[in-house]
XYZ file of N, CA and C in Angstrom:
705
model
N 0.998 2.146 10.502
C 0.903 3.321 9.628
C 0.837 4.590 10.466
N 1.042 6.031 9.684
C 1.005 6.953 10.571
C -0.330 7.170 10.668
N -1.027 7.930 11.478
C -2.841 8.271 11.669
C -3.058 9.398 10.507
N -2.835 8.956 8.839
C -3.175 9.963 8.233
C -4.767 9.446 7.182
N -5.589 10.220 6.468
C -6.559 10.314 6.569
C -6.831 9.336 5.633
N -5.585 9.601 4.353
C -5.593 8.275 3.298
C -5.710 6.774 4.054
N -4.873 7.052 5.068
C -4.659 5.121 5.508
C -6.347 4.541 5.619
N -7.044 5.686 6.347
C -8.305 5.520 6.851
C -8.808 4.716 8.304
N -7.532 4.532 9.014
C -7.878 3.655 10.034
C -9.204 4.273 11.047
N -9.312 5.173 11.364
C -10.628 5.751 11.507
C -12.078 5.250 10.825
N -11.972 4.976 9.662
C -12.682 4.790 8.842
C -12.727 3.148 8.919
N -11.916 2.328 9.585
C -12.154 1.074 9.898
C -13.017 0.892 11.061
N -12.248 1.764 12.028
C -13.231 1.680 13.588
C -14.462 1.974 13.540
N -14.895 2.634 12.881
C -16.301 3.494 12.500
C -17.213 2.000 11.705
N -16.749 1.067 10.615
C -17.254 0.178 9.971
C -16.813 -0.671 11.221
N -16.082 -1.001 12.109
C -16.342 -2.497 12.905
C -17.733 -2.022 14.055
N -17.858 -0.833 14.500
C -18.222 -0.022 15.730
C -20.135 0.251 14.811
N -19.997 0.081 13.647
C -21.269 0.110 13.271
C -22.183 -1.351 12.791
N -21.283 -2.246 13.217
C -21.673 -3.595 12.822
C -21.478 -4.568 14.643
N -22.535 -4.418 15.396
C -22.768 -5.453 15.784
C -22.359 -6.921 15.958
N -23.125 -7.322 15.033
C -22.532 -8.921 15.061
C -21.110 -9.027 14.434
N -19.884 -8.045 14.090
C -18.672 -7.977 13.504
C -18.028 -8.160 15.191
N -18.520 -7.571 15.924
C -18.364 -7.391 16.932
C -18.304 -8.550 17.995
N -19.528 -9.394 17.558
C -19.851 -10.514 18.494
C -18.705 -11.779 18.039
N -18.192 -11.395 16.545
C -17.127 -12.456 16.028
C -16.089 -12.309 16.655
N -15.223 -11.024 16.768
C -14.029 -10.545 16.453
C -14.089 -9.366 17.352
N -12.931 -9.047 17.997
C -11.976 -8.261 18.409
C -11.447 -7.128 17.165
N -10.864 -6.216 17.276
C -10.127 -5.159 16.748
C -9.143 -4.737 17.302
N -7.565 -5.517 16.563
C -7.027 -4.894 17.217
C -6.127 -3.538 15.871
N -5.944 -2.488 16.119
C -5.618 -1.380 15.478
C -4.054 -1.059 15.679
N -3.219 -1.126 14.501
C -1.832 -0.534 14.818
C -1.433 0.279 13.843
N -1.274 1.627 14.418
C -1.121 3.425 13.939
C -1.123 4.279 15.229
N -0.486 5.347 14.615
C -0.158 6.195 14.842
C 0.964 6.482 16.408
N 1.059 7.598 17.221
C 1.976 7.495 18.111
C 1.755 8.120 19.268
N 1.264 6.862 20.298
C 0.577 7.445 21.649
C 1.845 8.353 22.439
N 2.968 8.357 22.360
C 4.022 8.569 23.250
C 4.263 10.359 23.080
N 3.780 10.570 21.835
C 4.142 12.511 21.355
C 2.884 12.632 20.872
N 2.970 13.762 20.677
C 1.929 15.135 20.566
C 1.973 14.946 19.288
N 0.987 14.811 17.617
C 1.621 14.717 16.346
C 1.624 16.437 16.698
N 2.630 17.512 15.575
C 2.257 18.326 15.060
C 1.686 18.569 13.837
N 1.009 17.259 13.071
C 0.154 17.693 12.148
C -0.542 17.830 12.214
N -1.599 18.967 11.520
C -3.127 19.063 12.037
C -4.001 17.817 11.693
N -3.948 17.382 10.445
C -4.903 16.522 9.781
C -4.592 15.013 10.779
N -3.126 14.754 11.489
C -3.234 13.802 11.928
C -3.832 14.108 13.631
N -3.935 15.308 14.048
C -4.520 15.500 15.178
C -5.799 15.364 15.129
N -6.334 15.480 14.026
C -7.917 15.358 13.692
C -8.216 14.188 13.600
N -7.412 13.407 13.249
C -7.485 11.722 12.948
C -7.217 11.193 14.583
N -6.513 11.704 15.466
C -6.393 11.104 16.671
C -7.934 11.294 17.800
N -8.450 12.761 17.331
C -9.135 12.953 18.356
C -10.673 11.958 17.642
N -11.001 11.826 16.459
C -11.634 11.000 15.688
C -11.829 10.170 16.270
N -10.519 8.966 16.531
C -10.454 7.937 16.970
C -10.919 7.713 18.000
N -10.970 8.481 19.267
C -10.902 8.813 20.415
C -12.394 9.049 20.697
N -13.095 9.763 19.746
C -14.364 9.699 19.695
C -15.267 8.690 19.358
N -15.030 8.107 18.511
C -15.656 6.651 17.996
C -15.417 5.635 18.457
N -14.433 5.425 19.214
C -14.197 4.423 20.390
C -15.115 4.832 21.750
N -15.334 6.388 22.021
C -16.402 6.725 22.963
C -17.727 6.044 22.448
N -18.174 7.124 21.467
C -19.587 6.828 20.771
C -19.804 5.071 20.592
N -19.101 4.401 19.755
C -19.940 3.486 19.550
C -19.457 2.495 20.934
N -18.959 2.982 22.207
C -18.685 1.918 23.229
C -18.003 0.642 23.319
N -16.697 0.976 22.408
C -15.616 0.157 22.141
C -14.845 -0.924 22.931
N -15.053 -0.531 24.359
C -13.845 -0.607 25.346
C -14.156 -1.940 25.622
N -13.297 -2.861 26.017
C -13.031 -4.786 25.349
C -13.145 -5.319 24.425
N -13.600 -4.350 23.438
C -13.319 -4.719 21.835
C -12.393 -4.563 21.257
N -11.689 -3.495 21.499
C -10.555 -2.909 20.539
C -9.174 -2.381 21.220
N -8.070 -2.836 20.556
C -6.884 -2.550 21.104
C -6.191 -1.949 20.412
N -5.947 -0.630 21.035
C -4.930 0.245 19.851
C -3.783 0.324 20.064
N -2.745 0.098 19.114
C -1.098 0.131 19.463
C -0.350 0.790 18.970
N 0.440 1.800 19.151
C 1.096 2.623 18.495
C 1.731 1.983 17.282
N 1.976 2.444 15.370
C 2.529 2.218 15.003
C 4.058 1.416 15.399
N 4.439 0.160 14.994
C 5.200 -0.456 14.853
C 6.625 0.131 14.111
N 7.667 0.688 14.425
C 8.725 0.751 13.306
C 9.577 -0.689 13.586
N 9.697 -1.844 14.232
C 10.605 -3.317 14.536
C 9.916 -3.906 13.624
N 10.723 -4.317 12.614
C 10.491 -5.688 11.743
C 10.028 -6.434 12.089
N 11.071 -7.067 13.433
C 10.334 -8.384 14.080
C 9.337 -8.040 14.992
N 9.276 -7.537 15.823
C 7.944 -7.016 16.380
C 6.662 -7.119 15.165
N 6.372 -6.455 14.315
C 6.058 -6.351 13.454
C 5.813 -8.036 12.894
N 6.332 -8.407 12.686
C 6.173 -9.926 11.764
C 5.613 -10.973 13.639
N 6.096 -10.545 14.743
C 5.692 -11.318 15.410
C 3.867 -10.752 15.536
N 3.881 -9.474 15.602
C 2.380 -9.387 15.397
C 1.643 -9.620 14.408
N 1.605 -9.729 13.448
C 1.175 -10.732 11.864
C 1.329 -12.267 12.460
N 2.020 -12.935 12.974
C 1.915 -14.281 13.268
C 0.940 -14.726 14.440
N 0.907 -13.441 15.401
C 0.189 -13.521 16.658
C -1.422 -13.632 16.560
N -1.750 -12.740 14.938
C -3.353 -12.869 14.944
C -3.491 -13.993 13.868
N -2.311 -13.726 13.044
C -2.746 -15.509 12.564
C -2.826 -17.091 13.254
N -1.927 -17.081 13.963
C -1.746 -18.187 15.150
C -3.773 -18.210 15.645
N -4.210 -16.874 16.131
C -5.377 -16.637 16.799
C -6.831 -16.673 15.751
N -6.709 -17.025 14.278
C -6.828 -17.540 13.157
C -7.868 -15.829 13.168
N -7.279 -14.636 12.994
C -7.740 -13.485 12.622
C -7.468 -13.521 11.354
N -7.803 -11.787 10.621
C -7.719 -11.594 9.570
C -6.846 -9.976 9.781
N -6.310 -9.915 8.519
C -5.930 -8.612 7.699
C -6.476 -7.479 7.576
N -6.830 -6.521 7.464
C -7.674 -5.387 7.062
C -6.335 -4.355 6.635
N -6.805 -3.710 5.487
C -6.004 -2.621 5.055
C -7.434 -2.177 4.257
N -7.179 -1.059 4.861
C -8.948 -0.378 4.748
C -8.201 1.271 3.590
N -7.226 1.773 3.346
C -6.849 3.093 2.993
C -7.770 3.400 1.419
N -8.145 4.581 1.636
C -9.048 4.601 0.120
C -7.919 4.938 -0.548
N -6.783 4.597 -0.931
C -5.893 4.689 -1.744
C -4.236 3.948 -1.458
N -3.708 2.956 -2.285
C -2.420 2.283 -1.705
C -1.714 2.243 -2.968
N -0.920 2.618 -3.259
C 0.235 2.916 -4.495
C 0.353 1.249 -4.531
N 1.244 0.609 -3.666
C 1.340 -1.002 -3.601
C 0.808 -1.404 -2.646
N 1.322 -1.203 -1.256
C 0.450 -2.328 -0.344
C 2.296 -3.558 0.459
N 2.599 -3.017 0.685
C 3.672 -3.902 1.488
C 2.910 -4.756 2.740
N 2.341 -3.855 3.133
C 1.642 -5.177 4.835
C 0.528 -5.679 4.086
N 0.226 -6.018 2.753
C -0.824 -6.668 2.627
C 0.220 -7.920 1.831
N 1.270 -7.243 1.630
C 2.417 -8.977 0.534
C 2.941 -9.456 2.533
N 3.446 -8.504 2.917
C 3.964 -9.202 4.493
C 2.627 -9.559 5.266
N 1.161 -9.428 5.131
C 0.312 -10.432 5.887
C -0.258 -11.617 5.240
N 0.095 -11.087 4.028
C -0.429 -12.612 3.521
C 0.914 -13.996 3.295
N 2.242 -13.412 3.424
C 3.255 -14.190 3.648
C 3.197 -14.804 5.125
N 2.233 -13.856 6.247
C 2.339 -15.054 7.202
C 0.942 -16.286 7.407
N 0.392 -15.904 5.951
C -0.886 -16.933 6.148
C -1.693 -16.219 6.578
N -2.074 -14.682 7.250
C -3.216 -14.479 7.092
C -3.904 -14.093 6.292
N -5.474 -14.385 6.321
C -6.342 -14.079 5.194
C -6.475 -12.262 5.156
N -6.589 -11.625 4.816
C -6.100 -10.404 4.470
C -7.568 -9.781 3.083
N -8.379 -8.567 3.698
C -9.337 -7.578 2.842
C -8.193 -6.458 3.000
N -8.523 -5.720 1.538
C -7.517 -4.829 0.940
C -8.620 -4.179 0.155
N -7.667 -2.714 0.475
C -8.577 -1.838 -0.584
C -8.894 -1.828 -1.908
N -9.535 -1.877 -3.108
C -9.863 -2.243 -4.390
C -9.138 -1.001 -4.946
N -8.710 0.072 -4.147
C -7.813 1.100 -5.194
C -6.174 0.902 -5.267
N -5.653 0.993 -5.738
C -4.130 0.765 -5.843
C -4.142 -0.918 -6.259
N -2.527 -0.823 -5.743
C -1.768 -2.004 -5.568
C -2.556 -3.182 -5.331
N -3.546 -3.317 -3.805
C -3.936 -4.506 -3.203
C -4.424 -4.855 -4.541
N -5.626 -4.698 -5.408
C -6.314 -4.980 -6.517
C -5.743 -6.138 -7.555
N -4.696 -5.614 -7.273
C -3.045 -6.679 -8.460
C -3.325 -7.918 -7.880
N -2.785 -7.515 -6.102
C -2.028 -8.466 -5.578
C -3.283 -9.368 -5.124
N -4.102 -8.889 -4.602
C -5.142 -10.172 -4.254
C -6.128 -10.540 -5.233
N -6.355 -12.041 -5.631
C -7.522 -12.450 -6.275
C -8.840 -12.704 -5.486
N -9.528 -11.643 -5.249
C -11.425 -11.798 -4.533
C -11.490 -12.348 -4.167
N -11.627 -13.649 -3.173
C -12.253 -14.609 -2.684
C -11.957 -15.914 -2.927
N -10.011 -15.559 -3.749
C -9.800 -17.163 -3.631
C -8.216 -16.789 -2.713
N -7.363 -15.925 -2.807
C -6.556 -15.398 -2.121
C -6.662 -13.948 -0.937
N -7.924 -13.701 -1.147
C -8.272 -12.497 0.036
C -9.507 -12.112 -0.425
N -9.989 -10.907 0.041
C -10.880 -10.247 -0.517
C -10.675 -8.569 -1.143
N -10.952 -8.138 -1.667
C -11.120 -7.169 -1.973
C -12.804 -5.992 -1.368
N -11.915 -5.142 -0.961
C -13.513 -4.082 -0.117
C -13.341 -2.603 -0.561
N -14.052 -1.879 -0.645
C -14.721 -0.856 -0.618
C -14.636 0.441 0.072
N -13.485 1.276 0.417
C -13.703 1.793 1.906
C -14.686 2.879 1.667
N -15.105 3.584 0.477
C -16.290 4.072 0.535
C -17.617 3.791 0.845
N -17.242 2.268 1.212
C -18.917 1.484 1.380
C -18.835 0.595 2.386
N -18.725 1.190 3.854
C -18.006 0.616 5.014
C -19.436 -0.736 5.586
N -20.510 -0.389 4.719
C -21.189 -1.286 5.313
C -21.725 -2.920 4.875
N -20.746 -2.528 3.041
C -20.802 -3.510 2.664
C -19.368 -4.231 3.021
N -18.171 -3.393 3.115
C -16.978 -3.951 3.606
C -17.518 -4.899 4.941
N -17.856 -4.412 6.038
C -18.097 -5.180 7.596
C -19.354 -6.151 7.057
N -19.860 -6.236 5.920
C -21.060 -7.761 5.448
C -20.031 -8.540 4.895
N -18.787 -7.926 4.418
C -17.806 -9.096 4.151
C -17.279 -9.452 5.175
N -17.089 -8.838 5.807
C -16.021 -9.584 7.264
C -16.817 -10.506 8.120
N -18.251 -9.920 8.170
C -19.365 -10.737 9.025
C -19.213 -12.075 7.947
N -19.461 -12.505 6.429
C -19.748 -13.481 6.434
C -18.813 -14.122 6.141
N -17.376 -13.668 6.377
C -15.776 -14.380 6.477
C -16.111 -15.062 7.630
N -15.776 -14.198 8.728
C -15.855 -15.003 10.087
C -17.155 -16.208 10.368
N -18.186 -15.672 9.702
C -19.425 -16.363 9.765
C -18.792 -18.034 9.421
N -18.429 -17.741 8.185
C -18.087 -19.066 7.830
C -17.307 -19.735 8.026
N -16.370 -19.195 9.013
C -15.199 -19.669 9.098
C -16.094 -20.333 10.868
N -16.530 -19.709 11.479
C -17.246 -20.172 12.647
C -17.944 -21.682 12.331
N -18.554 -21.568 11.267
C -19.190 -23.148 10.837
C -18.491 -23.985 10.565
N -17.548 -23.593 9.650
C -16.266 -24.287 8.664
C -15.093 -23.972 8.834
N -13.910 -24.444 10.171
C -12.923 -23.889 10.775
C -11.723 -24.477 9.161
N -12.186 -25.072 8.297
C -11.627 -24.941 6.962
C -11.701 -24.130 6.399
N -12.581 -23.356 6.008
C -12.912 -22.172 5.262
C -11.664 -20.939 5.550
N -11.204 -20.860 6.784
C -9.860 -19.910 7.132
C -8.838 -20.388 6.561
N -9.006 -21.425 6.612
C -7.356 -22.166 6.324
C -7.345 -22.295 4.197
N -8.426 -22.330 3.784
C -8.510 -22.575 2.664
C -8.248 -20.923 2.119
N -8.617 -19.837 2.645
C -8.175 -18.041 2.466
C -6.756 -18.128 2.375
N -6.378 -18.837 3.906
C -5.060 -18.144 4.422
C -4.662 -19.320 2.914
N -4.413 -20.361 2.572
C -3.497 -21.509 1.706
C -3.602 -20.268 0.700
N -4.305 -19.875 0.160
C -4.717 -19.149 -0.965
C -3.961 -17.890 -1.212
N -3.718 -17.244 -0.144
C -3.192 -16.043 -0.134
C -1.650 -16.825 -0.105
N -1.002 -17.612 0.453
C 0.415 -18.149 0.232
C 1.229 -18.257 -0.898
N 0.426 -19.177 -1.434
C 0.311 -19.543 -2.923
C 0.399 -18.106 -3.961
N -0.322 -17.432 -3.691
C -0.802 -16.260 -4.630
C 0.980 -15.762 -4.593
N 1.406 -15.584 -3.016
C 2.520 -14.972 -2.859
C 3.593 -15.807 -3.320
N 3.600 -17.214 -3.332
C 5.072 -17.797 -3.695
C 4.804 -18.005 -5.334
N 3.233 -17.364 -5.800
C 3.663 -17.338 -7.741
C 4.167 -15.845 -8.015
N 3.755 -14.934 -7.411
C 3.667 -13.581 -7.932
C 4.861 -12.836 -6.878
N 5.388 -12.853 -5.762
C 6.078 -11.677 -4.947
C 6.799 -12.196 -4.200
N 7.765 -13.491 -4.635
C 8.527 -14.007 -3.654
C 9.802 -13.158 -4.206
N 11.288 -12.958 -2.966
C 12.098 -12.211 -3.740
C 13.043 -13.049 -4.733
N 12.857 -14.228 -5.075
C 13.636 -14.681 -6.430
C 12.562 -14.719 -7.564
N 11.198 -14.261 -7.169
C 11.030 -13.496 -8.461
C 11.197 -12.694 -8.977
N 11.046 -11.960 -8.005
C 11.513 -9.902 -8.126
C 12.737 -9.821 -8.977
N 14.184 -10.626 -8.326
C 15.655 -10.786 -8.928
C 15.955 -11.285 -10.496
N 14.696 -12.747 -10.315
C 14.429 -12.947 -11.996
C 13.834 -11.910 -13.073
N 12.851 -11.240 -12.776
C 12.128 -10.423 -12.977
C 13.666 -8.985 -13.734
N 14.361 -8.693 -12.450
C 15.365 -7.917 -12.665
C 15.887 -7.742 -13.848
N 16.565 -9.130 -13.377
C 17.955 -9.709 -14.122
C 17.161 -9.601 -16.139
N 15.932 -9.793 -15.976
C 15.385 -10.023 -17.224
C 14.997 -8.569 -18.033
N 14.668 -7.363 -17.244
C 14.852 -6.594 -17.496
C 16.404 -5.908 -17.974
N 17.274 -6.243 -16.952
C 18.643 -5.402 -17.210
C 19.081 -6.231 -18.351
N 18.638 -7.498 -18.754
C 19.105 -7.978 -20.224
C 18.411 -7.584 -21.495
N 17.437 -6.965 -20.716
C 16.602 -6.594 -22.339
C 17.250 -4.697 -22.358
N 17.752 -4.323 -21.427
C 17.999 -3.126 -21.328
C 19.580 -2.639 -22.306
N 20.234 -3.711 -21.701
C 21.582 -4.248 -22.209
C 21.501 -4.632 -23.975
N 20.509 -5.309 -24.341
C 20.292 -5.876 -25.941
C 19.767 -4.262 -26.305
N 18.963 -3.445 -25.590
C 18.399 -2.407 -26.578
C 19.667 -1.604 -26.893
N 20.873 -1.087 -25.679
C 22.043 -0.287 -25.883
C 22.953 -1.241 -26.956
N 22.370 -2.303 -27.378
C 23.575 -2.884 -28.505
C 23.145 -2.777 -29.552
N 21.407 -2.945 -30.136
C 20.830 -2.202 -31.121
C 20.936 -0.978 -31.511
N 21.232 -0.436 -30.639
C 21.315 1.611 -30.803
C 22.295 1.452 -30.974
N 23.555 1.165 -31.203
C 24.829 1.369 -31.870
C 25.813 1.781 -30.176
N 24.924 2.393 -29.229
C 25.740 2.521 -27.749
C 25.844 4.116 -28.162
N 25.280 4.616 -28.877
C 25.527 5.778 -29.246
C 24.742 7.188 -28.954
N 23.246 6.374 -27.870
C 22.290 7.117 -27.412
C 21.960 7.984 -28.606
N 21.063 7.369 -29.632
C 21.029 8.024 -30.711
C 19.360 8.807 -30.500
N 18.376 8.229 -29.758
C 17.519 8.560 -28.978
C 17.411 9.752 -28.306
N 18.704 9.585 -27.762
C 18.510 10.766 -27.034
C 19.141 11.995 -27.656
N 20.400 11.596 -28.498
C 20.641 12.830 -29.256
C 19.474 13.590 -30.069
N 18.479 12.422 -30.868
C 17.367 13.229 -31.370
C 16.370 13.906 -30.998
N 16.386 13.656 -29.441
C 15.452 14.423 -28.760
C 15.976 15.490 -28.115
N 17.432 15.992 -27.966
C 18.111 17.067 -27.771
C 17.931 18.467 -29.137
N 18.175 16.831 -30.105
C 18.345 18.116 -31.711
C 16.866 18.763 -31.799
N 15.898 18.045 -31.506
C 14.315 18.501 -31.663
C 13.978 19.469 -30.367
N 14.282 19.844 -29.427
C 14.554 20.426 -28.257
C 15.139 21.691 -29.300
N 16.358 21.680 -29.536
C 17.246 22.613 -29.491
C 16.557 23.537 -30.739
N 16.226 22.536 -31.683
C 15.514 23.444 -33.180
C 13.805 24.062 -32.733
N 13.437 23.475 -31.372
C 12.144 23.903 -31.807
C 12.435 24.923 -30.125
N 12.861 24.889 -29.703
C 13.005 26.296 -28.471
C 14.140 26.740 -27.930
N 15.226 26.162 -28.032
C 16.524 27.237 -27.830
C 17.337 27.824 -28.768
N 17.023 27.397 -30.243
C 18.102 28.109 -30.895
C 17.392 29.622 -31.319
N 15.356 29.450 -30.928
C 15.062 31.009 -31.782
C 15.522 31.927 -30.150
N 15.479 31.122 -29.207
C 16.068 32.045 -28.132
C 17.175 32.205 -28.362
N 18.328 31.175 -28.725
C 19.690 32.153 -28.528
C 20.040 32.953 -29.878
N 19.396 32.939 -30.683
C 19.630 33.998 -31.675
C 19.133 35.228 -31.318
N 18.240 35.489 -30.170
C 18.321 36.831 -29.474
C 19.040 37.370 -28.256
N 20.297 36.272 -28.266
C 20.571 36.628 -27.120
C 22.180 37.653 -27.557
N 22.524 38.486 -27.414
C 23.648 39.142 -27.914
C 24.837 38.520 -27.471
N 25.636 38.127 -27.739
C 26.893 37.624 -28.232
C 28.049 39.093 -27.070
N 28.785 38.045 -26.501
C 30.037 39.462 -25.614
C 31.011 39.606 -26.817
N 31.767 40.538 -27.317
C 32.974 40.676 -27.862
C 33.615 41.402 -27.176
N 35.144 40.645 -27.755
C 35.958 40.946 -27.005
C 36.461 42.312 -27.080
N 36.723 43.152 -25.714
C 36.953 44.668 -26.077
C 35.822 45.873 -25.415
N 34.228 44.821 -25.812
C 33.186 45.920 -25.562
C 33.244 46.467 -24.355
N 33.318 45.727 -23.648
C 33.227 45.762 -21.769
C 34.497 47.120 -21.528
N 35.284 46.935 -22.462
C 36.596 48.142 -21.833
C 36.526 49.212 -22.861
N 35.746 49.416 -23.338
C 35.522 50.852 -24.432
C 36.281 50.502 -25.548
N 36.910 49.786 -26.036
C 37.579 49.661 -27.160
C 36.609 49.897 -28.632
């Protein structure tokens, strides 16, 4: 993601960096924003030097690995396989996600995957049988979920594998792409039956032109003066 304030990745480091034993489980590794240029946005310069600070303050350094945003697909899908292989987890921490794409592409590679409770993730994951759902306003109950994920997964090296099965499943009922196409195709036929009920005659829309036209352009163009022909040349 880019380092902007919605994503909240800041706001992740700050909840792993204030939890201790999150710490003694798990590693952090972080991928945003772009070590190679200067951003010129302010709000994302504020988000860089943030970062930069809270990796000072709470004494980060062999905990956490930050990597510049990803734009390679496969790069990208090989790092989703790399922390699942290493039986990690997901985090999409943003206090706000319209849908959530790296939370359908991390849970397609089996990892177990916490998502923000605003937007999209909310749909797509079921609580605690396909992921979890967290809080990013409440970073300290979010990192008591991650502590007693890993917790249990430390006792019960099933307990990961029973998240990650969960989140698969969730994805091959709800967001595989021959559902999406079925999904389509079922729409453009109900779209197709409504233009054969309407006669094909957009009768809809003519009536919402005629109600338009009677209730605000015709008292305007009756003040608008009319050219005849002649006036313009003194006739």
């Amino acid at each position: 993601a880019r380092l902007d304030r919605v994503k909240n990745m800041t706001g992740l480091v700050e909840m792993y960096g204030r939890n201790p034993r999150l710490q003694e489980l798990v590693n952090l590794v972080v991928v945003c924003g772009d070590h190679g240029k200067v951003s010129k946005d302010k709000e994302e310069q504020a988000e860089f030097k943030k970062m930069f600070d809270l990796i000072e303050q709470y004494n980060l350094i062999g905990h956490i690995r930050w990597i510049s945003a990803q734009m390679n697909r496969v790069r990208n899908g090989e790092l989703y396989r790399y922390i699942c292989d290493m039986k990690g987890a997901f985090v999409q921490p943003a206090f706000y996600e319209a849908f959530g794409l790296t939370v359908i592409e991390a849970m397609t590679c089996g990892l177990p995957t916490f998502a923000t409770a605003y937007g999209g993730p909310a749909e797509i994951i079921v609580h605690g049988v396909s992921g979890y759902h967290i809080d990013p306003y409440q970073n300290d109950k979010a990192s008591a979920l991650l502590v007693d994920f890993f917790g249990k997964c430390q006792e019960d090296p099933s307990h990961w594998n029973k998240i990650s099965q969960g989140g698969l499943q969730r994805i091959e009922e709800k967001y595989t792409w021959k559902l999406y196409s079925e999904r389509l195709m079922t729409l453009s036929g109900v779209y197709r039956f409504w233009k054969y009920v309407s006669n094909l005659d957009r009768r809809e829309t003519r009536r919402y032109l005629e109600m338009l036209y009677a209730l605000k352009y015709r008292k305007m163009a009756a003040t608008v003066p009319l050219a005849v022909e002649g006036e313009t040349s003194g006739k």
